[in-house]
Short mmCIF file of C-alpha atoms in Angstrom, two decimals:
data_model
loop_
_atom_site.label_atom_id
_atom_site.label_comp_id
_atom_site.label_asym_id
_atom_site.label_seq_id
_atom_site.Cartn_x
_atom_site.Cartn_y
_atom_site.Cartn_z
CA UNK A 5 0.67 17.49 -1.43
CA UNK A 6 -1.02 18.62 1.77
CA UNK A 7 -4.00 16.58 2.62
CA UNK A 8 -5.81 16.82 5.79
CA UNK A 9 -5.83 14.51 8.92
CA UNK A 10 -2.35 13.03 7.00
CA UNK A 11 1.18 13.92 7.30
CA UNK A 12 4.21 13.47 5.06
CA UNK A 13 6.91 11.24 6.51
CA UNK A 14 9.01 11.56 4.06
CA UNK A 15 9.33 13.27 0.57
CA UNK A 16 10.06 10.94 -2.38
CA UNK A 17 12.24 11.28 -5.35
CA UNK A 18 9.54 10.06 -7.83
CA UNK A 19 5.30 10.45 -8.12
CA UNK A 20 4.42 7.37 -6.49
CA UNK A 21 3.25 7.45 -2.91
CA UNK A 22 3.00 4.60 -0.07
CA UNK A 23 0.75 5.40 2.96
CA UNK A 24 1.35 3.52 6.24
CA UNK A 25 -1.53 3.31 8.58
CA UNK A 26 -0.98 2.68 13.02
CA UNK A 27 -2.15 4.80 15.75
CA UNK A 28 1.09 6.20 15.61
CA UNK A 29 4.02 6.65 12.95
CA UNK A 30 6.85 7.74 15.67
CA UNK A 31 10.27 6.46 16.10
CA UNK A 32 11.84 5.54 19.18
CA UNK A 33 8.94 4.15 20.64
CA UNK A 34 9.48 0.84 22.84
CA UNK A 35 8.01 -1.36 19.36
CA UNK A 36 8.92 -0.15 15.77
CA UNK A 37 6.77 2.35 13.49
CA UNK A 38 6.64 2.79 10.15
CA UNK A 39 8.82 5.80 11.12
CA UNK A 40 11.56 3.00 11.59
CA UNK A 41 10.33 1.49 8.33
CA UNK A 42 10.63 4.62 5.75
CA UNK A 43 14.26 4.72 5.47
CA UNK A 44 14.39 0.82 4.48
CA UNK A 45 12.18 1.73 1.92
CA UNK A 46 13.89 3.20 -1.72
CA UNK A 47 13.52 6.91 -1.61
CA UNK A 48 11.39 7.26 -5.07
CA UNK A 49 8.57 7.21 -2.66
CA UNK A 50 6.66 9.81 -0.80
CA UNK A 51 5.21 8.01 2.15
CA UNK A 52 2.58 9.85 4.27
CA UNK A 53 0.45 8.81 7.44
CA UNK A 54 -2.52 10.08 9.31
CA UNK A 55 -1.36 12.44 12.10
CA UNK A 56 -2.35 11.07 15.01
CA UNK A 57 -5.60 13.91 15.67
CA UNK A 58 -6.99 11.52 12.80
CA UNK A 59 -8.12 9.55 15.95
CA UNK A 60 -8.06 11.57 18.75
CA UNK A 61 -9.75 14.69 18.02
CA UNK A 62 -13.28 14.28 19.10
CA UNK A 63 -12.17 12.33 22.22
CA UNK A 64 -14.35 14.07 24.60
CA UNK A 65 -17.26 12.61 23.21
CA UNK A 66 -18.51 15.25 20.39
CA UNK A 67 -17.30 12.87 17.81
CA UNK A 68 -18.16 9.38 17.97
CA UNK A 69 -15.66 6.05 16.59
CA UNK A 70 -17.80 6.05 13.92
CA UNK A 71 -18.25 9.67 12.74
CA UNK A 72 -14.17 10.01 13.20
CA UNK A 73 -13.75 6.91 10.66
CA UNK A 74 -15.87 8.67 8.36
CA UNK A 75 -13.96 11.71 8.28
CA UNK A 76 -10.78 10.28 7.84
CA UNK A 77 -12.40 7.74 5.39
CA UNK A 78 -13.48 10.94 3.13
CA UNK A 79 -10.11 12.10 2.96
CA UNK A 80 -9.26 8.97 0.54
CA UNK A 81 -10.43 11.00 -2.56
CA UNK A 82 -8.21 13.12 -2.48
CA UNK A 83 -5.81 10.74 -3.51
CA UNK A 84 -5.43 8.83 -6.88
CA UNK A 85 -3.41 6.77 -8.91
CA UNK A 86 -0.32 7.52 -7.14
CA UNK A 87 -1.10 5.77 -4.44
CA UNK A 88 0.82 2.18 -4.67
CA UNK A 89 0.26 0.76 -1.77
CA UNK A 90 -1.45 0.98 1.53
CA UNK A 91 0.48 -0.87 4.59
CA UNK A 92 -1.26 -1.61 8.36
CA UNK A 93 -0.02 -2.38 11.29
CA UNK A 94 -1.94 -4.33 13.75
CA UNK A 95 -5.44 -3.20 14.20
CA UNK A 96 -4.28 -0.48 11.58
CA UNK A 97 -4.84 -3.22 8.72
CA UNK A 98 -8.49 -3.17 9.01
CA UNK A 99 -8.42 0.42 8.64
CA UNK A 100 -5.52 0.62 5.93
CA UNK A 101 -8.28 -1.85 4.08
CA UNK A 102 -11.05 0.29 4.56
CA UNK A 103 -8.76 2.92 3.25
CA UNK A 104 -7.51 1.91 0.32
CA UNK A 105 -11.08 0.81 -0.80
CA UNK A 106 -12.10 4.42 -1.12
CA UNK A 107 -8.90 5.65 -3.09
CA UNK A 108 -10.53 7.55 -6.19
CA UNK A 109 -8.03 5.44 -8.59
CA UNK A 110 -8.95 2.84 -11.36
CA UNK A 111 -6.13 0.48 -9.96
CA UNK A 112 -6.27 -0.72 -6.29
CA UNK A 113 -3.32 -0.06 -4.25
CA UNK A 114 -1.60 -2.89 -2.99
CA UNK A 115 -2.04 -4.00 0.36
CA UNK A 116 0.66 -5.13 2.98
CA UNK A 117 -0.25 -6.00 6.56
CA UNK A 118 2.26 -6.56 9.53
CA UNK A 119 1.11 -8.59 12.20
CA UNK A 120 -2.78 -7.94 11.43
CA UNK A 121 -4.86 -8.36 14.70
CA UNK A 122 -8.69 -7.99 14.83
CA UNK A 123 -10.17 -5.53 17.80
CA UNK A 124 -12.14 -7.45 19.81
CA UNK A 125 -13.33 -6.08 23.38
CA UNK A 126 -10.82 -8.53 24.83
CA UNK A 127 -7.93 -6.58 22.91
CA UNK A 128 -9.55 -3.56 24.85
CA UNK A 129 -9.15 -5.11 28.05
CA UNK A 130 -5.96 -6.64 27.59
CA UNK A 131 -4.70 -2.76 27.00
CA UNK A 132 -6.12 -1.93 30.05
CA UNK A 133 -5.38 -4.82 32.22
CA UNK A 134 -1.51 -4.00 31.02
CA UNK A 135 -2.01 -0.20 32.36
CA UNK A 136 -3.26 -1.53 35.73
CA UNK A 137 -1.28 -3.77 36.37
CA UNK A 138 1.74 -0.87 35.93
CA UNK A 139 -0.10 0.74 39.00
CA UNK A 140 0.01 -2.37 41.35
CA UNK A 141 3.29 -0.83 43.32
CA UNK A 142 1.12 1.65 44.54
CA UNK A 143 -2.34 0.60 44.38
CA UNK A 144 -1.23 -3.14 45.99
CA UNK A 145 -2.18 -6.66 43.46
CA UNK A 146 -5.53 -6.81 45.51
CA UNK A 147 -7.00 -4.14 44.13
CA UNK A 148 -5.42 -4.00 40.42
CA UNK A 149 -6.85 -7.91 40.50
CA UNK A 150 -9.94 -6.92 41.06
CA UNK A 151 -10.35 -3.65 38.49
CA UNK A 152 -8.83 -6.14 35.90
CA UNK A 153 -11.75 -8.74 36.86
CA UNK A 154 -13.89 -6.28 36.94
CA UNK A 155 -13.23 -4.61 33.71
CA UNK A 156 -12.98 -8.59 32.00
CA UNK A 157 -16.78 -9.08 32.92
CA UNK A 158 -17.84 -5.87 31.43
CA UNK A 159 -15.37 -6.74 28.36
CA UNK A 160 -17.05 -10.48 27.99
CA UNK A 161 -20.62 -8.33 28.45
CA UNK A 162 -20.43 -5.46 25.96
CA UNK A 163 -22.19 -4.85 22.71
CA UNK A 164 -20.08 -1.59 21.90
CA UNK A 165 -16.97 -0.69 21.69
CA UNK A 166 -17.26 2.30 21.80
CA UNK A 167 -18.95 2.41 25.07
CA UNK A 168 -16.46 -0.16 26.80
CA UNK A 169 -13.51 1.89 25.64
CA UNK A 170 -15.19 5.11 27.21
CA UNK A 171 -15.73 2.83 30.73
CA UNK A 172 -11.65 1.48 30.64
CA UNK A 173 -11.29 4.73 29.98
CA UNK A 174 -13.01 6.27 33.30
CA UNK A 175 -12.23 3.52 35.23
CA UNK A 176 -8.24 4.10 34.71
CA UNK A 177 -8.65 7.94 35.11
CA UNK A 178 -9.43 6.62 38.73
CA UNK A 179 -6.91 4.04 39.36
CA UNK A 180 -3.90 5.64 38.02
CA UNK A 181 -3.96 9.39 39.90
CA UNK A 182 -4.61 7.27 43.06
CA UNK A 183 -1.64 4.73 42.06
CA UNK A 184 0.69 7.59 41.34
CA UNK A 185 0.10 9.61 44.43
CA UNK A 186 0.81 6.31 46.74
CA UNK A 187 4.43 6.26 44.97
CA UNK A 188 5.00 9.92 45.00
CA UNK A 189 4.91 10.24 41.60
CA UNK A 190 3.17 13.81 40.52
CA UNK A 191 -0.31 14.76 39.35
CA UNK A 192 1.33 15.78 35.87
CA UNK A 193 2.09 12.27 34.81
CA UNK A 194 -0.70 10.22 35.81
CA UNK A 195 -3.08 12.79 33.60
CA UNK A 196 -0.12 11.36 30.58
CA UNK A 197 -0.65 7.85 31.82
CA UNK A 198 -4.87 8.40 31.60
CA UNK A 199 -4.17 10.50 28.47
CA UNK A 200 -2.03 7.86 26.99
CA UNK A 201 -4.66 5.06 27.16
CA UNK A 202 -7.74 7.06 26.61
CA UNK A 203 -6.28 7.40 23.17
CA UNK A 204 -5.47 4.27 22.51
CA UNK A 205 -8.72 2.56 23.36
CA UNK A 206 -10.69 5.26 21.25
CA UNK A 207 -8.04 4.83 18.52
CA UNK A 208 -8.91 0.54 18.36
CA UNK A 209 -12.71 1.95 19.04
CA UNK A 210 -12.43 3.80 15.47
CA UNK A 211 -10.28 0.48 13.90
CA UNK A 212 -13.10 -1.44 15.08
CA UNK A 213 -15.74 0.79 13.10
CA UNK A 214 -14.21 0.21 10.42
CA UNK A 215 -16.25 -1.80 7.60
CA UNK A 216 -14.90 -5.36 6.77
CA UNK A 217 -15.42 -5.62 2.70
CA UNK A 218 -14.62 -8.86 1.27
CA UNK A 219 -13.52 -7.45 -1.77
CA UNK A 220 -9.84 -6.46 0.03
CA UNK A 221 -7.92 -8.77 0.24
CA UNK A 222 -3.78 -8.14 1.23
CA UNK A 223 -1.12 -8.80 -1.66
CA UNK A 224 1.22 -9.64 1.13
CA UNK A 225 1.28 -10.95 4.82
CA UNK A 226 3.96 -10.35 7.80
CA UNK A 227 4.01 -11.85 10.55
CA UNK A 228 6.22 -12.01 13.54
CA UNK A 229 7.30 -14.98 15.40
CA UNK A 230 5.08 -13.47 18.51
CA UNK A 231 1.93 -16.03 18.96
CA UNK A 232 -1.53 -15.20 18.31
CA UNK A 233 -4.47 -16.40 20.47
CA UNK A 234 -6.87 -18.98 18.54
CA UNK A 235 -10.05 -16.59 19.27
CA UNK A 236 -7.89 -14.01 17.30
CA UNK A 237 -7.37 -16.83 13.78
CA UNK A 238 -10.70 -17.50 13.80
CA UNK A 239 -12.10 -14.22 13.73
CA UNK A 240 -13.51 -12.85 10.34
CA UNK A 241 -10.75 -10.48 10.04
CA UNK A 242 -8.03 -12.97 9.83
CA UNK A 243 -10.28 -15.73 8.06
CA UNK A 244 -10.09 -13.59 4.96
CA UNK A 245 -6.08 -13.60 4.94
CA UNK A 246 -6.70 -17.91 4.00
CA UNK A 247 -5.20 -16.94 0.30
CA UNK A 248 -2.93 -14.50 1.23
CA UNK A 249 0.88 -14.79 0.51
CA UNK A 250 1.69 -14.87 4.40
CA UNK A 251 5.08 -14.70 5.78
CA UNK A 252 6.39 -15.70 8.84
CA UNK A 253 9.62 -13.78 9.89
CA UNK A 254 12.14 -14.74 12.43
CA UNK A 255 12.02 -11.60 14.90
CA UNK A 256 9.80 -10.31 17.45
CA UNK A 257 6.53 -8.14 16.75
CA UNK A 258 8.35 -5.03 18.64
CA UNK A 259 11.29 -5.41 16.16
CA UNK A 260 9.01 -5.78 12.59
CA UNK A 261 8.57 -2.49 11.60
CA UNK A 262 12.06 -2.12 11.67
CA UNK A 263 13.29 -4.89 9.67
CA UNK A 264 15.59 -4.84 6.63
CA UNK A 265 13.88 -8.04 5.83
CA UNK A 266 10.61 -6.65 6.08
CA UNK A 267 11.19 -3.87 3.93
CA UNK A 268 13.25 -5.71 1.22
CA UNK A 269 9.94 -7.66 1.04
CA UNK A 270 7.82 -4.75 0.62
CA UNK A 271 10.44 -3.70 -1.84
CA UNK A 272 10.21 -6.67 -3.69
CA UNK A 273 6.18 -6.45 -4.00
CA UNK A 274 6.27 -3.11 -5.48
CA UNK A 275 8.53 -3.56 -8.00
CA UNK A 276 6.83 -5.89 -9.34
CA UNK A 277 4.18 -3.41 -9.86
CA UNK A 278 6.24 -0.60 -11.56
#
């Protein structure tokens, strides 16, 4: 089954499908995907993910967070009752949520979220503030220090988004050619490095769109032994996981995705559905 703005990680033995929901699906990355996931899962199921256009295309400003959401939000009915379950990662849960409310299917998907994290401006900044401070060999601490502060008060300031991620945005694409060219390092791979982030930010932009209904609620909670700032706990986004079965593993976020235990849990949860 070819559905738009999705691609098929893997082809299943059986009908039953399991959709997995990040900014990106790819292995080898420094922290786990769900690409490291699907082959701890049993191979009856076809497990598919958005491609990662699903949030960039548009980046240039024709499509707004919002409008890009929608899109990929439509794309829901076209799936049905063989969708099982629907599994986030990070700010992907809110948008796995959203997601599996708009399945065209009489029975709900089950929902499993790994290390679920609200997008707050502050998670904006803290992605760029980790980009910056990359550049400080060549752009010195003195001035990183001060773009970070800088971009903080306009993080603590906003009222969109949308419009902070489009000023990290700009204000990196001027940091980072200038950082590069002090250590030599070619024209080619600081447009990556501003290429890179842009995508991210609009990619926690579109998470952040996202509705919150109260109605979804996760069958099952992962969580990694990494801490999570209080002003994260008490946001409305992990409120609503109060009644959820939550589970703390023993391994770093970077490593959860591609956990035996993780999976054998997942496993677990939809058996019990067959």
């Amino acid at each position: 089954m070819s559905i738009p703005m999705w691609d098929t990680l893997r082809v299943g033995t059986g009908s039953e499908i399991v959709l997995v929901v990040d900014f990106s699906a790819d292995t080898g990355r420094e922290t786990a995907g769900f690409g490291d996931l699907v082959p701890l899962l049993p191979d009856r199921y076809t497990v598919q993910a958005p491609l990662r256009s699903a949030w960039t295309d548009g980046e240039d400003g024709t499509v707004g967070p919002t409008a890009r959401l929608e899109q990929w939000l439509s794309t829901a009915a076209q799936f049905g009752p063989e969708v099982v379950a629907v599994l986030g990662y990070c700010a992907g849960c809110r948008l796995s949520a959203a997601f599996a409310d708009r399945i065209a299917s009489p029975t709900a998907p089950v929902m499993v979220f790994f290390d679920p994290l609200p997008v707050l401006p502050q998670s904006l900044w803290q992605e760029y503030a980790k980009a910056v401070t990359q550049l400080a060999p060549g752009l010195g601490d003195s001035v990183v220090g001060q773009a970070i502060e800088h971009a903080r008060v306009q993080a603590d300031a906003t009222t969109s988004i949308d419009e902070l991620a489009r000023w990290l945005s700009d204000s990196y694409a001027d940091l980072a050619p200038r950082g590069c060219e002090e250590l030599g390092i070619g024209a080619e791979f600081a447009e990556q490095l501003v290429s890179r982030l842009a995508r991210y930010l609009r990619y926690l932009a579109i998470a952040a769109a996202a509705p919150l209904s109260p109605g979804s609620s996760p069958a099952l909670v992962l969580r990694s032994h990494d801490p999570v700032p209080a002003a994260l706990l008490e946001h409305a986004d992990s409120l609503r996981l109060a009644h959820a079965d939550v589970r703390q593993l023993d391994m770093p976020r970077v490593e959860l995705l591609g956990s035996q235990e993780a999976a054998d849990l997942v496993t677990r949860l939809l058996s019990g559905r067959a």
